[in-house]
Amino acid sequence: GAVVSQHPSWVICKSGTSVKIECRSLDFQATTMFWYRQFPKQSLMLMATSNEGSKATYEQGVEKDKFLINHASLTLSTLTVTSAHPEDSSFYICSANRQDGYTFGSGTRLTVV
Amino acid sequence: DAKTTQPTSMDCAEGRAANLPCNHSTISGNEYVYWYRQIHSQGPQYIIHGLKNNETNEMASLIITEDRKSSTLILPHATLRDTAVYYCIVGGSGGSNYKLTFGKGTLLTVNP
């Protein structure tokens, strides 16, 4: 089936630094990818929709200058958490919708210290 | 807001069928019903989806009511590894840019 590869699976960074998370569609082209965030014991919350070759669409309340999304190719979308702070610590998950449905990456656990 | 409502938690005995209900009374004609599950600290895993007909695959069966306002996911022989949070979600067709909105899901606990 369709595979979405997410990297890294976990990262620890210092407060004030930036972290980039990659999401790749391995066996299909994804013109649209979705980025979610999940806090402990909570459900997934959609952050933004990443569109290949154009600007991402952010959900209400998500700071676009803090969460930079780049979707420069049909197989790669990146999420950069800029100037990370401890409150940005979370589980970040990407997703893409192929012809046979939505598939999700394995997630990235971000811890900001 | 999520377009679905599910019970917060359910228990099931190992080897028995697990029946997980979901209400989606506001679903529109071109929206699909998707089921995913999530085990702690992993990405959601696809289980099954359908539009209006009942569906079955190697993992589960999906029963959608005739009015499409509710559905039931059936795991025919639950195992301990099926313990997870199960999400029922309304979504678009394959390849679309329809956004999936997750509700709180049902925590299914399979007991030995």
PDB file of C-alpha atoms in Angstrom:
ATOM      1  CA  GLY A   1       0.000   0.000   0.000  1.00  0.00           C
ATOM      2  CA  ALA A   2       0.852   3.659  -0.101  1.00  0.00           C
ATOM      3  CA  VAL A   3       3.645   4.649   2.242  1.00  0.00           C
ATOM      4  CA  VAL A   4       4.375   8.002   3.769  1.00  0.00           C
ATOM      5  CA  SER A   5       7.792   8.228   5.402  1.00  0.00           C
ATOM      6  CA  GLN A   6       8.373  10.765   8.132  1.00  0.00           C
ATOM      7  CA  HIS A   7      11.765  11.781   9.466  1.00  0.00           C
ATOM      8  CA  PRO A   8      13.044  12.078  12.119  1.00  0.00           C
ATOM      9  CA  SER A   9      10.959   9.880  14.368  1.00  0.00           C
ATOM     10  CA  TRP A  10      12.053  11.866  17.378  1.00  0.00           C
ATOM     11  CA  VAL A  11      14.097  14.977  18.034  1.00  0.00           C
ATOM     12  CA  ILE A  12      15.215  16.936  21.062  1.00  0.00           C
ATOM     13  CA  CYS A  13      16.192  20.539  20.563  1.00  0.00           C
ATOM     14  CA  LYS A  14      17.084  23.541  22.642  1.00  0.00           C
ATOM     15  CA  SER A  15      14.642  26.350  23.126  1.00  0.00           C
ATOM     16  CA  GLY A  16      15.058  29.016  20.460  1.00  0.00           C
ATOM     17  CA  THR A  17      16.357  26.720  17.749  1.00  0.00           C
ATOM     18  CA  SER A  18      14.539  25.529  14.644  1.00  0.00           C
ATOM     19  CA  VAL A  19      13.646  21.979  13.736  1.00  0.00           C
ATOM     20  CA  LYS A  20      12.741  20.578  10.319  1.00  0.00           C
ATOM     21  CA  ILE A  21      10.507  17.553   9.882  1.00  0.00           C
ATOM     22  CA  GLU A  22      10.307  15.785   6.519  1.00  0.00           C
ATOM     23  CA  CYS A  23       7.378  13.906   5.061  1.00  0.00           C
ATOM     24  CA  ARG A  24       7.918  11.859   1.904  1.00  0.00           C
ATOM     25  CA  SER A  25       5.489   9.907  -0.201  1.00  0.00           C
ATOM     26  CA  LEU A  26       7.510   6.876  -1.233  1.00  0.00           C
ATOM     27  CA  ASP A  27       5.466   5.253  -3.974  1.00  0.00           C
ATOM     28  CA  PHE A  28       3.090   7.943  -5.165  1.00  0.00           C
ATOM     29  CA  GLN A  29       2.930  11.631  -5.928  1.00  0.00           C
ATOM     30  CA  ALA A  30       1.157  13.785  -3.393  1.00  0.00           C
ATOM     31  CA  THR A  31       0.022  17.208  -4.545  1.00  0.00           C
ATOM     32  CA  THR A  32      -1.520  17.741  -1.120  1.00  0.00           C
ATOM     33  CA  MET A  33      -0.219  16.752   2.277  1.00  0.00           C
ATOM     34  CA  PHE A  34      -1.605  17.474   5.702  1.00  0.00           C
ATOM     35  CA  TRP A  35       0.210  18.262   8.927  1.00  0.00           C
ATOM     36  CA  TYR A  36      -1.224  17.395  12.324  1.00  0.00           C
ATOM     37  CA  ARG A  37      -0.155  17.945  15.898  1.00  0.00           C
ATOM     38  CA  GLN A  38      -1.096  15.746  18.819  1.00  0.00           C
ATOM     39  CA  PHE A  39      -0.633  16.551  22.492  1.00  0.00           C
ATOM     40  CA  PRO A  40      -0.618  13.793  25.118  1.00  0.00           C
ATOM     41  CA  LYS A  41      -3.969  12.101  25.629  1.00  0.00           C
ATOM     42  CA  GLN A  42      -5.555  14.258  22.941  1.00  0.00           C
ATOM     43  CA  SER A  43      -6.679  13.678  19.391  1.00  0.00           C
ATOM     44  CA  LEU A  44      -4.913  14.807  16.248  1.00  0.00           C
ATOM     45  CA  MET A  45      -5.396  18.467  15.385  1.00  0.00           C
ATOM     46  CA  LEU A  46      -4.979  19.598  11.819  1.00  0.00           C
ATOM     47  CA  MET A  47      -2.412  22.369  11.546  1.00  0.00           C
ATOM     48  CA  ALA A  48      -2.172  23.019   7.839  1.00  0.00           C
ATOM     49  CA  THR A  49      -2.660  21.735   4.340  1.00  0.00           C
ATOM     50  CA  SER A  50       0.492  21.648   2.266  1.00  0.00           C
ATOM     51  CA  ASN A  51       0.059  22.226  -1.458  1.00  0.00           C
ATOM     52  CA  GLU A  52       2.769  21.378  -3.979  1.00  0.00           C
ATOM     53  CA  GLY A  53       4.098  24.488  -5.631  1.00  0.00           C
ATOM     54  CA  SER A  54       1.988  26.932  -3.669  1.00  0.00           C
ATOM     55  CA  LYS A  55       1.526  28.326  -0.196  1.00  0.00           C
ATOM     56  CA  ALA A  56       0.227  26.169   2.594  1.00  0.00           C
ATOM     57  CA  THR A  57      -3.204  26.750   4.055  1.00  0.00           C
ATOM     58  CA  TYR A  58      -3.154  27.078   7.840  1.00  0.00           C
ATOM     59  CA  GLU A  59      -5.934  26.279  10.248  1.00  0.00           C
ATOM     60  CA  GLN A  60      -7.251  28.990  12.491  1.00  0.00           C
ATOM     61  CA  GLY A  61      -4.953  29.681  15.405  1.00  0.00           C
ATOM     62  CA  VAL A  62      -1.846  28.155  13.828  1.00  0.00           C
ATOM     63  CA  GLU A  63       0.989  30.650  13.376  1.00  0.00           C
ATOM     64  CA  LYS A  64       2.232  30.409   9.818  1.00  0.00           C
ATOM     65  CA  ASP A  65       5.456  32.251  10.632  1.00  0.00           C
ATOM     66  CA  LYS A  66       6.253  29.768  13.343  1.00  0.00           C
ATOM     67  CA  PHE A  67       5.343  26.605  11.479  1.00  0.00           C
ATOM     68  CA  LEU A  68       6.875  26.966   8.032  1.00  0.00           C
ATOM     69  CA  ILE A  69       5.679  24.499   5.451  1.00  0.00           C
ATOM     70  CA  ASN A  70       7.413  23.845   2.155  1.00  0.00           C
ATOM     71  CA  HIS A  71       6.064  21.471  -0.483  1.00  0.00           C
ATOM     72  CA  ALA A  72       8.561  21.920  -3.265  1.00  0.00           C
ATOM     73  CA  SER A  73       8.075  18.566  -4.955  1.00  0.00           C
ATOM     74  CA  LEU A  74       5.352  16.008  -5.438  1.00  0.00           C
ATOM     75  CA  THR A  75       6.990  13.649  -2.972  1.00  0.00           C
ATOM     76  CA  LEU A  76       8.275  15.905  -0.210  1.00  0.00           C
ATOM     77  CA  SER A  77       6.726  18.291   2.275  1.00  0.00           C
ATOM     78  CA  THR A  78       8.626  19.778   5.171  1.00  0.00           C
ATOM     79  CA  LEU A  79       7.469  21.384   8.398  1.00  0.00           C
ATOM     80  CA  THR A  80       9.924  23.679  10.154  1.00  0.00           C
ATOM     81  CA  VAL A  81       9.202  24.680  13.714  1.00  0.00           C
ATOM     82  CA  THR A  82      11.000  27.982  14.077  1.00  0.00           C
ATOM     83  CA  SER A  83      12.295  29.361  17.359  1.00  0.00           C
ATOM     84  CA  ALA A  84      10.923  26.362  19.177  1.00  0.00           C
ATOM     85  CA  HIS A  85       9.760  26.661  22.767  1.00  0.00           C
ATOM     86  CA  PRO A  86       8.809  24.005  25.297  1.00  0.00           C
ATOM     87  CA  GLU A  87       5.113  24.494  24.528  1.00  0.00           C
ATOM     88  CA  ASP A  88       5.832  23.335  20.963  1.00  0.00           C
ATOM     89  CA  SER A  89       6.763  19.924  22.303  1.00  0.00           C
ATOM     90  CA  SER A  90       4.302  17.565  20.693  1.00  0.00           C
ATOM     91  CA  PHE A  91       3.803  14.669  18.299  1.00  0.00           C
ATOM     92  CA  TYR A  92       3.720  15.888  14.697  1.00  0.00           C
ATOM     93  CA  ILE A  93       2.179  13.694  12.004  1.00  0.00           C
ATOM     94  CA  CYS A  94       1.887  14.139   8.262  1.00  0.00           C
ATOM     95  CA  SER A  95      -0.642  12.604   5.919  1.00  0.00           C
ATOM     96  CA  ALA A  96      -1.369  12.349   2.230  1.00  0.00           C
ATOM     97  CA  ASN A  97      -4.430  11.276   0.306  1.00  0.00           C
ATOM     98  CA  ARG A  98      -3.716   8.806  -2.453  1.00  0.00           C
ATOM     99  CA  GLN A  99      -6.314   7.373  -4.804  1.00  0.00           C
ATOM    100  CA  ASP A 100      -7.109   4.588  -2.374  1.00  0.00           C
ATOM    101  CA  GLY A 101      -7.387   6.851   0.644  1.00  0.00           C
ATOM    102  CA  TYR A 102      -5.469   8.728   3.295  1.00  0.00           C
ATOM    103  CA  THR A 103      -2.199   7.411   4.646  1.00  0.00           C
ATOM    104  CA  PHE A 104      -0.234   8.725   7.610  1.00  0.00           C
ATOM    105  CA  GLY A 105       3.404   8.972   8.538  1.00  0.00           C
ATOM    106  CA  SER A 106       4.710   7.359  11.688  1.00  0.00           C
ATOM    107  CA  GLY A 107       5.012  10.715  13.430  1.00  0.00           C
ATOM    108  CA  THR A 108       7.780  12.836  14.915  1.00  0.00           C
ATOM    109  CA  ARG A 109       8.096  13.311  18.651  1.00  0.00           C
ATOM    110  CA  LEU A 110       9.497  16.811  19.258  1.00  0.00           C
ATOM    111  CA  THR A 111      10.811  17.701  22.686  1.00  0.00           C
ATOM    112  CA  VAL A 112      12.019  21.239  23.268  1.00  0.00           C
ATOM    113  CA  VAL A 113      14.203  21.709  26.332  1.00  0.00           C
TER     114      VAL A 113
ATOM    115  CA  ASP B   1     -15.419  20.399  14.816  1.00  0.00           C
ATOM    116  CA  ALA B   2     -15.416  16.690  14.212  1.00  0.00           C
ATOM    117  CA  LYS B   3     -18.354  15.437  12.208  1.00  0.00           C
ATOM    118  CA  THR B   4     -18.558  12.180  14.103  1.00  0.00           C
ATOM    119  CA  THR B   5     -19.366  11.051  17.634  1.00  0.00           C
ATOM    120  CA  GLN B   6     -18.068   7.882  19.219  1.00  0.00           C
ATOM    121  CA  PRO B   7     -18.158   6.357  22.691  1.00  0.00           C
ATOM    122  CA  THR B   8     -15.136   7.315  24.733  1.00  0.00           C
ATOM    123  CA  SER B   9     -14.161   3.767  25.575  1.00  0.00           C
ATOM    124  CA  MET B  10     -15.148   0.147  25.100  1.00  0.00           C
ATOM    125  CA  ASP B  11     -13.962  -3.201  26.360  1.00  0.00           C
ATOM    126  CA  CYS B  12     -13.877  -6.479  24.527  1.00  0.00           C
ATOM    127  CA  ALA B  13     -12.817  -9.984  25.429  1.00  0.00           C
ATOM    128  CA  GLU B  14      -9.992 -11.519  23.442  1.00  0.00           C
ATOM    129  CA  GLY B  15     -11.305 -13.705  20.633  1.00  0.00           C
ATOM    130  CA  ARG B  16     -14.708 -12.061  20.588  1.00  0.00           C
ATOM    131  CA  ALA B  17     -16.003  -9.617  18.015  1.00  0.00           C
ATOM    132  CA  ALA B  18     -15.535  -5.937  18.768  1.00  0.00           C
ATOM    133  CA  ASN B  19     -18.305  -3.692  17.463  1.00  0.00           C
ATOM    134  CA  LEU B  20     -17.437  -0.003  17.481  1.00  0.00           C
ATOM    135  CA  PRO B  21     -20.273   2.418  16.704  1.00  0.00           C
ATOM    136  CA  CYS B  22     -20.040   5.845  15.149  1.00  0.00           C
ATOM    137  CA  ASN B  23     -22.609   8.532  14.469  1.00  0.00           C
ATOM    138  CA  HIS B  24     -22.178  10.853  11.502  1.00  0.00           C
ATOM    139  CA  SER B  25     -25.649  12.291  11.096  1.00  0.00           C
ATOM    140  CA  THR B  26     -24.513  15.322   9.089  1.00  0.00           C
ATOM    141  CA  ILE B  27     -22.580  13.387   6.475  1.00  0.00           C
ATOM    142  CA  SER B  28     -23.144  14.619   2.952  1.00  0.00           C
ATOM    143  CA  GLY B  29     -23.683  12.520  -0.146  1.00  0.00           C
ATOM    144  CA  ASN B  30     -20.120  12.573  -1.439  1.00  0.00           C
ATOM    145  CA  GLU B  31     -18.384  12.060   1.896  1.00  0.00           C
ATOM    146  CA  TYR B  32     -16.834   8.754   2.859  1.00  0.00           C
ATOM    147  CA  VAL B  33     -16.599   7.115   6.266  1.00  0.00           C
ATOM    148  CA  TYR B  34     -13.029   6.223   7.224  1.00  0.00           C
ATOM    149  CA  TRP B  35     -11.785   4.226  10.173  1.00  0.00           C
ATOM    150  CA  TYR B  36      -8.280   4.477  11.563  1.00  0.00           C
ATOM    151  CA  ARG B  37      -6.658   3.293  14.717  1.00  0.00           C
ATOM    152  CA  GLN B  38      -3.744   4.642  16.664  1.00  0.00           C
ATOM    153  CA  ILE B  39      -1.493   2.812  19.020  1.00  0.00           C
ATOM    154  CA  HIS B  40       0.427   4.977  21.446  1.00  0.00           C
ATOM    155  CA  SER B  41       3.115   7.143  19.859  1.00  0.00           C
ATOM    156  CA  GLN B  42       2.470   5.892  16.340  1.00  0.00           C
ATOM    157  CA  GLY B  43       0.777   7.412  13.328  1.00  0.00           C
ATOM    158  CA  PRO B  44      -2.815   6.424  12.592  1.00  0.00           C
ATOM    159  CA  GLN B  45      -3.200   3.122  10.780  1.00  0.00           C
ATOM    160  CA  TYR B  46      -5.801   2.768   8.047  1.00  0.00           C
ATOM    161  CA  ILE B  47      -8.430   0.130   8.662  1.00  0.00           C
ATOM    162  CA  ILE B  48     -11.250   0.512   6.174  1.00  0.00           C
ATOM    163  CA  HIS B  49     -13.468   3.039   4.465  1.00  0.00           C
ATOM    164  CA  GLY B  50     -16.747   3.123   2.604  1.00  0.00           C
ATOM    165  CA  LEU B  51     -19.302   5.348   0.951  1.00  0.00           C
ATOM    166  CA  LYS B  52     -22.632   3.591   1.349  1.00  0.00           C
ATOM    167  CA  ASN B  53     -22.135  -0.103   0.843  1.00  0.00           C
ATOM    168  CA  ASN B  54     -20.855  -2.407   3.535  1.00  0.00           C
ATOM    169  CA  GLU B  55     -17.173  -3.181   3.156  1.00  0.00           C
ATOM    170  CA  THR B  56     -14.902  -5.973   4.335  1.00  0.00           C
ATOM    171  CA  ASN B  57     -11.176  -6.466   4.209  1.00  0.00           C
ATOM    172  CA  GLU B  58      -8.621  -8.587   5.990  1.00  0.00           C
ATOM    173  CA  MET B  59      -8.749  -6.407   9.071  1.00  0.00           C
ATOM    174  CA  ALA B  60     -12.386  -5.547   9.611  1.00  0.00           C
ATOM    175  CA  SER B  61     -15.893  -5.055   8.327  1.00  0.00           C
ATOM    176  CA  LEU B  62     -17.692  -1.747   7.986  1.00  0.00           C
ATOM    177  CA  ILE B  63     -21.449  -1.640   8.233  1.00  0.00           C
ATOM    178  CA  ILE B  64     -23.068   1.629   7.114  1.00  0.00           C
ATOM    179  CA  THR B  65     -26.733   2.230   7.758  1.00  0.00           C
ATOM    180  CA  GLU B  66     -28.986   2.851   4.803  1.00  0.00           C
ATOM    181  CA  ASP B  67     -29.437   6.527   5.710  1.00  0.00           C
ATOM    182  CA  ARG B  68     -25.637   6.768   6.163  1.00  0.00           C
ATOM    183  CA  LYS B  69     -26.046   8.539   9.485  1.00  0.00           C
ATOM    184  CA  SER B  70     -24.162   5.924  11.428  1.00  0.00           C
ATOM    185  CA  SER B  71     -21.776   3.045  10.975  1.00  0.00           C
ATOM    186  CA  THR B  72     -20.203   0.187  12.888  1.00  0.00           C
ATOM    187  CA  LEU B  73     -16.689  -1.126  12.642  1.00  0.00           C
ATOM    188  CA  ILE B  74     -16.440  -4.824  13.357  1.00  0.00           C
ATOM    189  CA  LEU B  75     -13.235  -6.560  14.340  1.00  0.00           C
ATOM    190  CA  PRO B  76     -14.331 -10.189  14.031  1.00  0.00           C
ATOM    191  CA  HIS B  77     -11.857 -11.790  16.424  1.00  0.00           C
ATOM    192  CA  ALA B  78     -10.225  -9.191  18.637  1.00  0.00           C
ATOM    193  CA  THR B  79      -6.710  -9.791  19.898  1.00  0.00           C
ATOM    194  CA  LEU B  80      -4.694  -8.001  22.546  1.00  0.00           C
ATOM    195  CA  ARG B  81      -2.842  -6.171  19.774  1.00  0.00           C
ATOM    196  CA  ASP B  82      -6.103  -4.573  18.710  1.00  0.00           C
ATOM    197  CA  THR B  83      -6.064  -2.436  21.849  1.00  0.00           C
ATOM    198  CA  ALA B  84      -5.886   1.111  20.463  1.00  0.00           C
ATOM    199  CA  VAL B  85      -7.804   4.322  19.933  1.00  0.00           C
ATOM    200  CA  TYR B  86     -10.171   3.924  16.999  1.00  0.00           C
ATOM    201  CA  TYR B  87     -11.169   6.980  14.998  1.00  0.00           C
ATOM    202  CA  CYS B  88     -14.225   7.222  12.792  1.00  0.00           C
ATOM    203  CA  ILE B  89     -13.790  10.118  10.359  1.00  0.00           C
ATOM    204  CA  VAL B  90     -15.727  11.623   7.504  1.00  0.00           C
ATOM    205  CA  GLY B  91     -13.528  12.357   4.511  1.00  0.00           C
ATOM    206  CA  GLY B  92     -13.341  12.935   0.806  1.00  0.00           C
ATOM    207  CA  SER B  93     -12.682  10.545  -2.003  1.00  0.00           C
ATOM    208  CA  GLY B  94      -9.231   9.183  -2.716  1.00  0.00           C
ATOM    209  CA  GLY B  95      -6.815  11.746  -4.069  1.00  0.00           C
ATOM    210  CA  SER B  96      -8.870  14.731  -2.988  1.00  0.00           C
ATOM    211  CA  ASN B  97      -7.623  17.583  -0.822  1.00  0.00           C
ATOM    212  CA  TYR B  98     -10.481  17.134   1.620  1.00  0.00           C
ATOM    213  CA  LYS B  99      -9.225  17.671   5.163  1.00  0.00           C
ATOM    214  CA  LEU B 100      -9.764  14.970   7.760  1.00  0.00           C
ATOM    215  CA  THR B 101     -10.920  16.245  11.143  1.00  0.00           C
ATOM    216  CA  PHE B 102     -10.347  13.849  14.001  1.00  0.00           C
ATOM    217  CA  GLY B 103     -12.705  13.497  16.925  1.00  0.00           C
ATOM    218  CA  LYS B 104     -11.685  11.984  20.219  1.00  0.00           C
ATOM    219  CA  GLY B 105     -12.124   8.409  19.081  1.00  0.00           C
ATOM    220  CA  THR B 106     -12.904   5.275  21.063  1.00  0.00           C
ATOM    221  CA  LEU B 107     -10.315   3.628  23.249  1.00  0.00           C
ATOM    222  CA  LEU B 108     -10.834  -0.076  22.707  1.00  0.00           C
ATOM    223  CA  THR B 109      -9.310  -2.285  25.343  1.00  0.00           C
ATOM    224  CA  VAL B 110      -9.117  -5.970  24.543  1.00  0.00           C
ATOM    225  CA  ASN B 111      -8.923  -8.027  27.699  1.00  0.00           C
ATOM    226  CA  PRO B 112      -7.415 -11.509  28.014  1.00  0.00           C
TER     227      PRO B 112
END
